[in-house]
GROMACS .gro file of N, CA and C in nm:
model
  258
    1UNK      N    1   0.083  -0.117   0.000
    1UNK     CA    2   0.000   0.000   0.000
    1UNK      C    3   0.088   0.124   0.000
    2UNK      N    4   0.053   0.218  -0.080
    2UNK     CA    5   0.119   0.348  -0.082
    2UNK      C    6   0.007   0.450  -0.078
    3UNK      N    7   0.018   0.548   0.009
    3UNK     CA    8  -0.088   0.646   0.019
    3UNK      C    9  -0.044   0.771   0.092
    4UNK      N   10  -0.135   0.866   0.100
    4UNK     CA   11  -0.110   0.993   0.168
    4UNK      C   12  -0.224   1.022   0.264
    5UNK      N   13  -0.185   1.082   0.376
    5UNK     CA   14  -0.284   1.125   0.476
    5UNK      C   15  -0.262   1.272   0.507
    6UNK      N   16  -0.369   1.337   0.546
    6UNK     CA   17  -0.362   1.475   0.592
    6UNK      C   18  -0.463   1.492   0.704
    7UNK      N   19  -0.417   1.542   0.815
    7UNK     CA   20  -0.504   1.568   0.929
    7UNK      C   21  -0.582   1.443   0.971
    8UNK      N   22  -0.514   1.327   0.964
    8UNK     CA   23  -0.576   1.202   1.006
    8UNK      C   24  -0.670   1.139   0.906
    9UNK      N   25  -0.678   1.194   0.785
    9UNK     CA   26  -0.768   1.141   0.682
    9UNK      C   27  -0.687   1.093   0.562
   10UNK      N   28  -0.727   0.980   0.505
   10UNK     CA   29  -0.662   0.927   0.385
   10UNK      C   30  -0.703   1.014   0.266
   11UNK      N   31  -0.603   1.071   0.198
   11UNK     CA   32  -0.631   1.151   0.079
   11UNK      C   33  -0.640   1.062  -0.045
   12UNK      N   34  -0.543   0.975  -0.061
   12UNK     CA   35  -0.543   0.881  -0.171
   12UNK      C   36  -0.448   0.767  -0.139
   13UNK      N   37  -0.472   0.652  -0.201
   13UNK     CA   38  -0.383   0.538  -0.182
   13UNK      C   39  -0.397   0.443  -0.300
   14UNK      N   40  -0.295   0.358  -0.314
   14UNK     CA   41  -0.294   0.259  -0.421
   14UNK      C   42  -0.230   0.133  -0.366
   15UNK      N   43  -0.280   0.018  -0.407
   15UNK     CA   44  -0.226  -0.110  -0.362
   15UNK      C   45  -0.141  -0.169  -0.473
   16UNK      N   46  -0.021  -0.214  -0.437
   16UNK     CA   47   0.072  -0.273  -0.533
   16UNK      C   48   0.100  -0.416  -0.494
   17UNK      N   49   0.127  -0.499  -0.591
   17UNK     CA   50   0.164  -0.638  -0.565
   17UNK      C   51   0.309  -0.661  -0.605
   18UNK      N   52   0.374  -0.755  -0.538
   18UNK     CA   53   0.513  -0.789  -0.569
   18UNK      C   54   0.515  -0.928  -0.629
   19UNK      N   55   0.576  -0.940  -0.745
   19UNK     CA   56   0.590  -1.068  -0.814
   19UNK      C   57   0.738  -1.089  -0.839
   20UNK      N   58   0.792  -1.200  -0.791
   20UNK     CA   59   0.933  -1.231  -0.817
   20UNK      C   60   1.029  -1.147  -0.736
   21UNK      N   61   1.031  -1.163  -0.605
   21UNK     CA   62   1.118  -1.088  -0.514
   21UNK      C   63   1.259  -1.145  -0.515
   22UNK      N   64   1.361  -1.059  -0.523
   22UNK     CA   65   1.502  -1.097  -0.510
   22UNK      C   66   1.564  -1.010  -0.402
   23UNK      N   67   1.616  -1.069  -0.294
   23UNK     CA   68   1.678  -0.989  -0.187
   23UNK      C   69   1.800  -0.913  -0.237
   24UNK      N   70   1.827  -0.796  -0.179
   24UNK     CA   71   1.942  -0.714  -0.218
   24UNK      C   72   2.072  -0.791  -0.206
   25UNK      N   73   2.084  -0.878  -0.106
   25UNK     CA   74   2.207  -0.955  -0.086
   25UNK      C   75   2.238  -1.050  -0.200
   26UNK      N   76   2.135  -1.087  -0.277
   26UNK     CA   77   2.154  -1.178  -0.390
   26UNK      C   78   2.195  -1.106  -0.519
   27UNK      N   79   2.196  -0.974  -0.518
   27UNK     CA   80   2.228  -0.896  -0.637
   27UNK      C   81   2.374  -0.852  -0.630
   28UNK      N   82   2.450  -0.884  -0.734
   28UNK     CA   83   2.591  -0.845  -0.738
   28UNK      C   84   2.604  -0.697  -0.770
   29UNK      N   85   2.718  -0.640  -0.731
   29UNK     CA   86   2.745  -0.500  -0.761
   29UNK      C   87   2.736  -0.414  -0.636
   30UNK      N   88   2.752  -0.284  -0.657
   30UNK     CA   89   2.750  -0.191  -0.544
   30UNK      C   90   2.610  -0.183  -0.484
   31UNK      N   91   2.606  -0.158  -0.356
   31UNK     CA   92   2.479  -0.151  -0.282
   31UNK      C   93   2.442  -0.005  -0.255
   32UNK      N   94   2.319   0.016  -0.213
   32UNK     CA   95   2.271   0.149  -0.177
   32UNK      C   96   2.349   0.202  -0.059
   33UNK      N   97   2.388   0.328  -0.067
   33UNK     CA   98   2.459   0.392   0.042
   33UNK      C   99   2.360   0.450   0.142
   34UNK      N  100   2.396   0.448   0.268
   34UNK     CA  101   2.312   0.505   0.372
   34UNK      C  102   2.295   0.654   0.345
   35UNK      N  103   2.172   0.701   0.349
   35UNK     CA  104   2.143   0.842   0.328
   35UNK      C  105   2.124   0.881   0.182
   36UNK      N  106   2.142   0.787   0.089
   36UNK     CA  107   2.124   0.820  -0.052
   36UNK      C  108   1.974   0.827  -0.085
   37UNK      N  109   1.943   0.902  -0.187
   37UNK     CA  110   1.804   0.919  -0.229
   37UNK      C  111   1.778   0.839  -0.356
   38UNK      N  112   1.656   0.788  -0.373
   38UNK     CA  113   1.624   0.718  -0.497
   38UNK      C  114   1.603   0.814  -0.613
   39UNK      N  115   1.617   0.763  -0.733
   39UNK     CA  116   1.591   0.839  -0.856
   39UNK      C  117   1.483   0.764  -0.932
   40UNK      N  118   1.374   0.829  -0.958
   40UNK     CA  119   1.265   0.765  -1.029
   40UNK      C  120   1.273   0.799  -1.177
   41UNK      N  121   1.264   0.697  -1.261
   41UNK     CA  122   1.259   0.715  -1.406
   41UNK      C  123   1.127   0.655  -1.453
   42UNK      N  124   1.041   0.738  -1.506
   42UNK     CA  125   0.911   0.692  -1.555
   42UNK      C  126   0.916   0.695  -1.708
   43UNK      N  127   0.946   0.580  -1.769
   43UNK     CA  128   0.961   0.571  -1.914
   43UNK      C  129   0.826   0.545  -1.979
   44UNK      N  130   0.798   0.616  -2.085
   44UNK     CA  131   0.675   0.595  -2.160
   44UNK      C  132   0.569   0.698  -2.124
   45UNK      N  133   0.484   0.728  -2.221
   45UNK     CA  134   0.381   0.831  -2.200
   45UNK      C  135   0.262   0.780  -2.118
   46UNK      N  136   0.258   0.649  -2.089
   46UNK     CA  137   0.149   0.595  -2.008
   46UNK      C  138   0.147   0.656  -1.868
   47UNK      N  139   0.263   0.701  -1.820
   47UNK     CA  140   0.272   0.759  -1.686
   47UNK      C  141   0.198   0.892  -1.677
   48UNK      N  142   0.177   0.958  -1.790
   48UNK     CA  143   0.105   1.085  -1.791
   48UNK      C  144  -0.034   1.074  -1.853
   49UNK      N  145  -0.063   0.963  -1.919
   49UNK     CA  146  -0.193   0.945  -1.984
   49UNK      C  147  -0.295   0.873  -1.897
   50UNK      N  148  -0.253   0.766  -1.832
   50UNK     CA  149  -0.347   0.681  -1.758
   50UNK      C  150  -0.358   0.726  -1.612
   51UNK      N  151  -0.480   0.740  -1.564
   51UNK     CA  152  -0.506   0.794  -1.430
   51UNK      C  153  -0.436   0.715  -1.320
   52UNK      N  154  -0.442   0.582  -1.324
   52UNK     CA  155  -0.378   0.500  -1.220
   52UNK      C  156  -0.228   0.522  -1.218
   53UNK      N  157  -0.167   0.528  -1.337
   53UNK     CA  158  -0.023   0.551  -1.345
   53UNK      C  159   0.014   0.691  -1.298
   54UNK      N  160  -0.068   0.790  -1.331
   54UNK     CA  161  -0.042   0.928  -1.286
   54UNK      C  162  -0.046   0.934  -1.133
   55UNK      N  163  -0.144   0.866  -1.073
   55UNK     CA  164  -0.157   0.865  -0.928
   55UNK      C  165  -0.035   0.798  -0.863
   56UNK      N  166   0.005   0.682  -0.918
   56UNK     CA  167   0.121   0.611  -0.863
   56UNK      C  168   0.247   0.696  -0.875
   57UNK      N  169   0.267   0.758  -0.989
   57UNK     CA  170   0.384   0.845  -1.009
   57UNK      C  171   0.385   0.958  -0.905
   58UNK      N  172   0.270   1.021  -0.886
   58UNK     CA  173   0.259   1.130  -0.790
   58UNK      C  174   0.284   1.083  -0.648
   59UNK      N  175   0.231   0.967  -0.610
   59UNK     CA  176   0.251   0.914  -0.476
   59UNK      C  177   0.397   0.879  -0.450
   60UNK      N  178   0.463   0.815  -0.547
   60UNK     CA  179   0.603   0.777  -0.531
   60UNK      C  180   0.693   0.900  -0.518
   61UNK      N  181   0.671   0.998  -0.604
   61UNK     CA  182   0.753   1.120  -0.595
   61UNK      C  183   0.725   1.196  -0.466
   62UNK      N  184   0.599   1.201  -0.425
   62UNK     CA  185   0.562   1.270  -0.303
   62UNK      C  186   0.620   1.207  -0.178
   63UNK      N  187   0.634   1.074  -0.178
   63UNK     CA  188   0.688   1.004  -0.061
   63UNK      C  189   0.834   1.039  -0.036
   64UNK      N  190   0.908   1.074  -0.140
   64UNK     CA  191   1.051   1.103  -0.127
   64UNK      C  192   1.081   1.252  -0.132
   65UNK      N  193   0.980   1.337  -0.149
   65UNK     CA  194   1.003   1.481  -0.161
   65UNK      C  195   1.048   1.539  -0.027
   66UNK      N  196   1.153   1.619  -0.032
   66UNK     CA  197   1.200   1.692   0.086
   66UNK      C  198   1.225   1.836   0.046
   67UNK      N  199   1.252   1.921   0.143
   67UNK     CA  200   1.280   2.062   0.112
   67UNK      C  201   1.405   2.078   0.028
   68UNK      N  202   1.507   1.995   0.055
   68UNK     CA  203   1.635   2.011  -0.015
   68UNK      C  204   1.648   1.925  -0.139
   69UNK      N  205   1.572   1.818  -0.148
   69UNK     CA  206   1.580   1.727  -0.262
   69UNK      C  207   1.441   1.709  -0.324
   70UNK      N  208   1.394   1.808  -0.395
   70UNK     CA  209   1.257   1.802  -0.446
   70UNK      C  210   1.235   1.691  -0.549
   71UNK      N  211   1.320   1.683  -0.647
   71UNK     CA  212   1.300   1.578  -0.749
   71UNK      C  213   1.429   1.503  -0.780
   72UNK      N  214   1.517   1.485  -0.682
   72UNK     CA  215   1.637   1.405  -0.705
   72UNK      C  216   1.620   1.273  -0.635
   73UNK      N  217   1.578   1.174  -0.706
   73UNK     CA  218   1.542   1.044  -0.651
   73UNK      C  219   1.612   0.932  -0.730
   74UNK      N  220   1.624   0.811  -0.670
   74UNK     CA  221   1.698   0.703  -0.737
   74UNK      C  222   1.640   0.562  -0.745
   75UNK      N  223   1.519   0.541  -0.778
   75UNK     CA  224   1.463   0.405  -0.799
   75UNK      C  225   1.417   0.399  -0.944
   76UNK      N  226   1.465   0.301  -1.016
   76UNK     CA  227   1.433   0.291  -1.159
   76UNK      C  228   1.303   0.214  -1.180
   77UNK      N  229   1.205   0.282  -1.237
   77UNK     CA  230   1.077   0.217  -1.270
   77UNK      C  231   1.054   0.231  -1.419
   78UNK      N  232   1.051   0.121  -1.488
   78UNK     CA  233   1.021   0.122  -1.630
   78UNK      C  234   0.887   0.054  -1.652
   79UNK      N  235   0.797   0.124  -1.715
   79UNK     CA  236   0.664   0.069  -1.738
   79UNK      C  237   0.672  -0.062  -1.818
   80UNK      N  238   0.770  -0.073  -1.907
   80UNK     CA  239   0.782  -0.195  -1.985
   80UNK      C  240   0.812  -0.315  -1.896
   81UNK      N  241   0.888  -0.296  -1.788
   81UNK     CA  242   0.914  -0.405  -1.695
   81UNK      C  243   0.789  -0.441  -1.616
   82UNK      N  244   0.713  -0.340  -1.576
   82UNK     CA  245   0.591  -0.366  -1.500
   82UNK      C  246   0.489  -0.444  -1.583
   83UNK      N  247   0.488  -0.421  -1.715
   83UNK     CA  248   0.394  -0.491  -1.802
   83UNK      C  249   0.421  -0.641  -1.807
   84UNK      N  250   0.546  -0.682  -1.782
   84UNK     CA  251   0.584  -0.823  -1.789
   84UNK      C  252   0.568  -0.896  -1.656
   85UNK      N  253   0.514  -0.829  -1.555
   85UNK     CA  254   0.501  -0.889  -1.422
   85UNK      C  255   0.377  -0.976  -1.406
   86UNK      N  256   0.286  -0.974  -1.500
   86UNK     CA  257   0.165  -1.055  -1.483
   86UNK      C  258   0.183  -1.189  -1.541
   0.00000   0.00000   0.00000
């Protein structure tokens, strides 16, 4: 679940499912550094056309927004990868 609340009320939320989990320890290469921020890449125009995708994009960016790092984030999301998860 990803969502937002204001004054004790749910403003919006979306439920996500995980298919094919791989622990970070099983992935070779450099690991995330403590204090680093994610970077979101939303490839494809579906992120701005489809309402569900627009909401998810907004929720993900909003969860990581800070005063000093407004849009500098580091998690790669490609819509083409999400399409192959079913």
